[in-house]
Amino acid sequence: MTDRPYISVILPVYNGEDYLERSIRSILEQDFQDFEFLIINDGSLDKTKEMIKSFDNSRIKYIENSKNQGIVRSLNRGLYLSKGKYIARMDSDDYSYSSRLSTQFALFEDQPEIDILSSCIFIKELGEMGNRLTDAQISALLMFCNPLFHPTVMMKAESLKKCKLYYDEKAKHCEDYKLWIDAKISGLKISRCSNVLLEYNFGPGRISYTKSSQQRNNTLIIAYKYACLHFPEFLHNKKHLFYKLLTGHRETDMDIADLEAFGMQWILENRVLNIFDPLLLSGCINSFLNFSTVKENSTAMRFQN
């Protein structure tokens, strides 16, 4: 490893002894070896520290918070201390396939216009999830959900520093979603490759489970603000309809009729303003208008942290 590695892998952990060893090994056994591995122990009370210290590997940079600071401060500390050209995220209960870093590194080198790159994932209970997404598709999807799987993300360090981007503590339990939106507002390019590069542990300890209600509420607030940047006049005073569309909450036939009218008006507004590809936006809106798919899309909003 050189003084400045190509990749900095950032893994924050709090009381993660159950899956941590497997997660760490998945990074150390990568077929791409020019990386540093920043593991931030966020005041764990279990055997997390002992488990990390049991690895004798020069790539591991052990960082310990004197007390629990939360994932956002830990992530930002990792960003500040990282030295790599690229910054890769990793969670303490996930498993990166051995070709993850090499695949993402090659994609960045081949497509230098990309600033943030995600991949598809495998979930034991659900199978493979995701497909390739372009920057234009992600720009539109961010109005409705979080289209990136956070622990698969790799980011260009120079782009983050240039735009002064970091994880926002105010975006509690959806700090990654807020970062992608801040990146798009700053003009950065985001992509999701079709490769399945990580096994995602969608278990009961995940914030998507333990803080799902607060995460959903904060995600809706952020999504509405982002959508209003593109359609300020149309979405003015329509927050209630926007929320109902994304959550699938409808109590009467009148609610359904109102949402269908809202969706159609939004599609027409986009055609007039030509902000997003008409087929892409109409597809997003129609998927949420279809009650049978609303819950699936709402669940997708929770694939964070």
PDB file of N, CA and C in Angstrom, residues 21 25 43 61 74 91 127 132 152 182 293 301:
ATOM      1  N   GLU A  21     -16.769  -9.675  12.323  1.00  0.00           N
ATOM      2  CA  GLU A  21     -15.603 -10.421  11.839  1.00  0.00           C
ATOM      3  C   GLU A  21     -15.763 -10.788  10.366  1.00  0.00           C
ATOM      4  N   ARG A  25     -13.383  -9.379   7.256  1.00  0.00           N
ATOM      5  CA  ARG A  25     -12.683 -10.333   6.386  1.00  0.00           C
ATOM      6  C   ARG A  25     -13.052 -10.122   4.914  1.00  0.00           C
ATOM      7  N   GLY A  43     -17.882   3.842  20.363  1.00  0.00           N
ATOM      8  CA  GLY A  43     -18.191   3.656  21.779  1.00  0.00           C
ATOM      9  C   GLY A  43     -18.887   2.348  22.088  1.00  0.00           C
ATOM     10  N   LYS A  61      -6.948   0.850  10.012  1.00  0.00           N
ATOM     11  CA  LYS A  61      -6.695   2.035  10.825  1.00  0.00           C
ATOM     12  C   LYS A  61      -7.804   2.102  11.873  1.00  0.00           C
ATOM     13  N   SER A  74     -19.571   9.606  13.090  1.00  0.00           N
ATOM     14  CA  SER A  74     -18.542   8.606  12.809  1.00  0.00           C
ATOM     15  C   SER A  74     -18.190   8.589  11.329  1.00  0.00           C
ATOM     16  N   ASP A  91     -20.709  -1.488   5.866  1.00  0.00           N
ATOM     17  CA  ASP A  91     -21.399  -1.620   7.146  1.00  0.00           C
ATOM     18  C   ASP A  91     -20.910  -2.856   7.876  1.00  0.00           C
ATOM     19  N   GLY A 127     -33.208 -12.376  -2.596  1.00  0.00           N
ATOM     20  CA  GLY A 127     -32.431 -12.594  -3.816  1.00  0.00           C
ATOM     21  C   GLY A 127     -31.741 -11.320  -4.271  1.00  0.00           C
ATOM     22  N   ARG A 132     -29.075  -1.536 -13.328  1.00  0.00           N
ATOM     23  CA  ARG A 132     -28.248  -0.385 -13.679  1.00  0.00           C
ATOM     24  C   ARG A 132     -29.109   0.873 -13.739  1.00  0.00           C
ATOM     25  N   THR A 152     -22.921  -0.105  -0.504  1.00  0.00           N
ATOM     26  CA  THR A 152     -22.242  -0.429  -1.772  1.00  0.00           C
ATOM     27  C   THR A 152     -21.578   0.784  -2.399  1.00  0.00           C
ATOM     28  N   ASP A 182     -27.839  16.275  -1.962  1.00  0.00           N
ATOM     29  CA  ASP A 182     -26.892  17.393  -1.918  1.00  0.00           C
ATOM     30  C   ASP A 182     -25.882  17.288  -3.060  1.00  0.00           C
ATOM     31  N   THR A 293     -48.095  -1.807  -5.838  1.00  0.00           N
ATOM     32  CA  THR A 293     -46.640  -1.629  -5.839  1.00  0.00           C
ATOM     33  C   THR A 293     -46.192  -0.543  -4.889  1.00  0.00           C
ATOM     34  N   MET A 301     -37.575   2.685   0.071  1.00  0.00           N
ATOM     35  CA  MET A 301     -37.097   3.922   0.656  1.00  0.00           C
ATOM     36  C   MET A 301     -36.287   3.647   1.915  1.00  0.00           C
TER      37      MET A 301
END
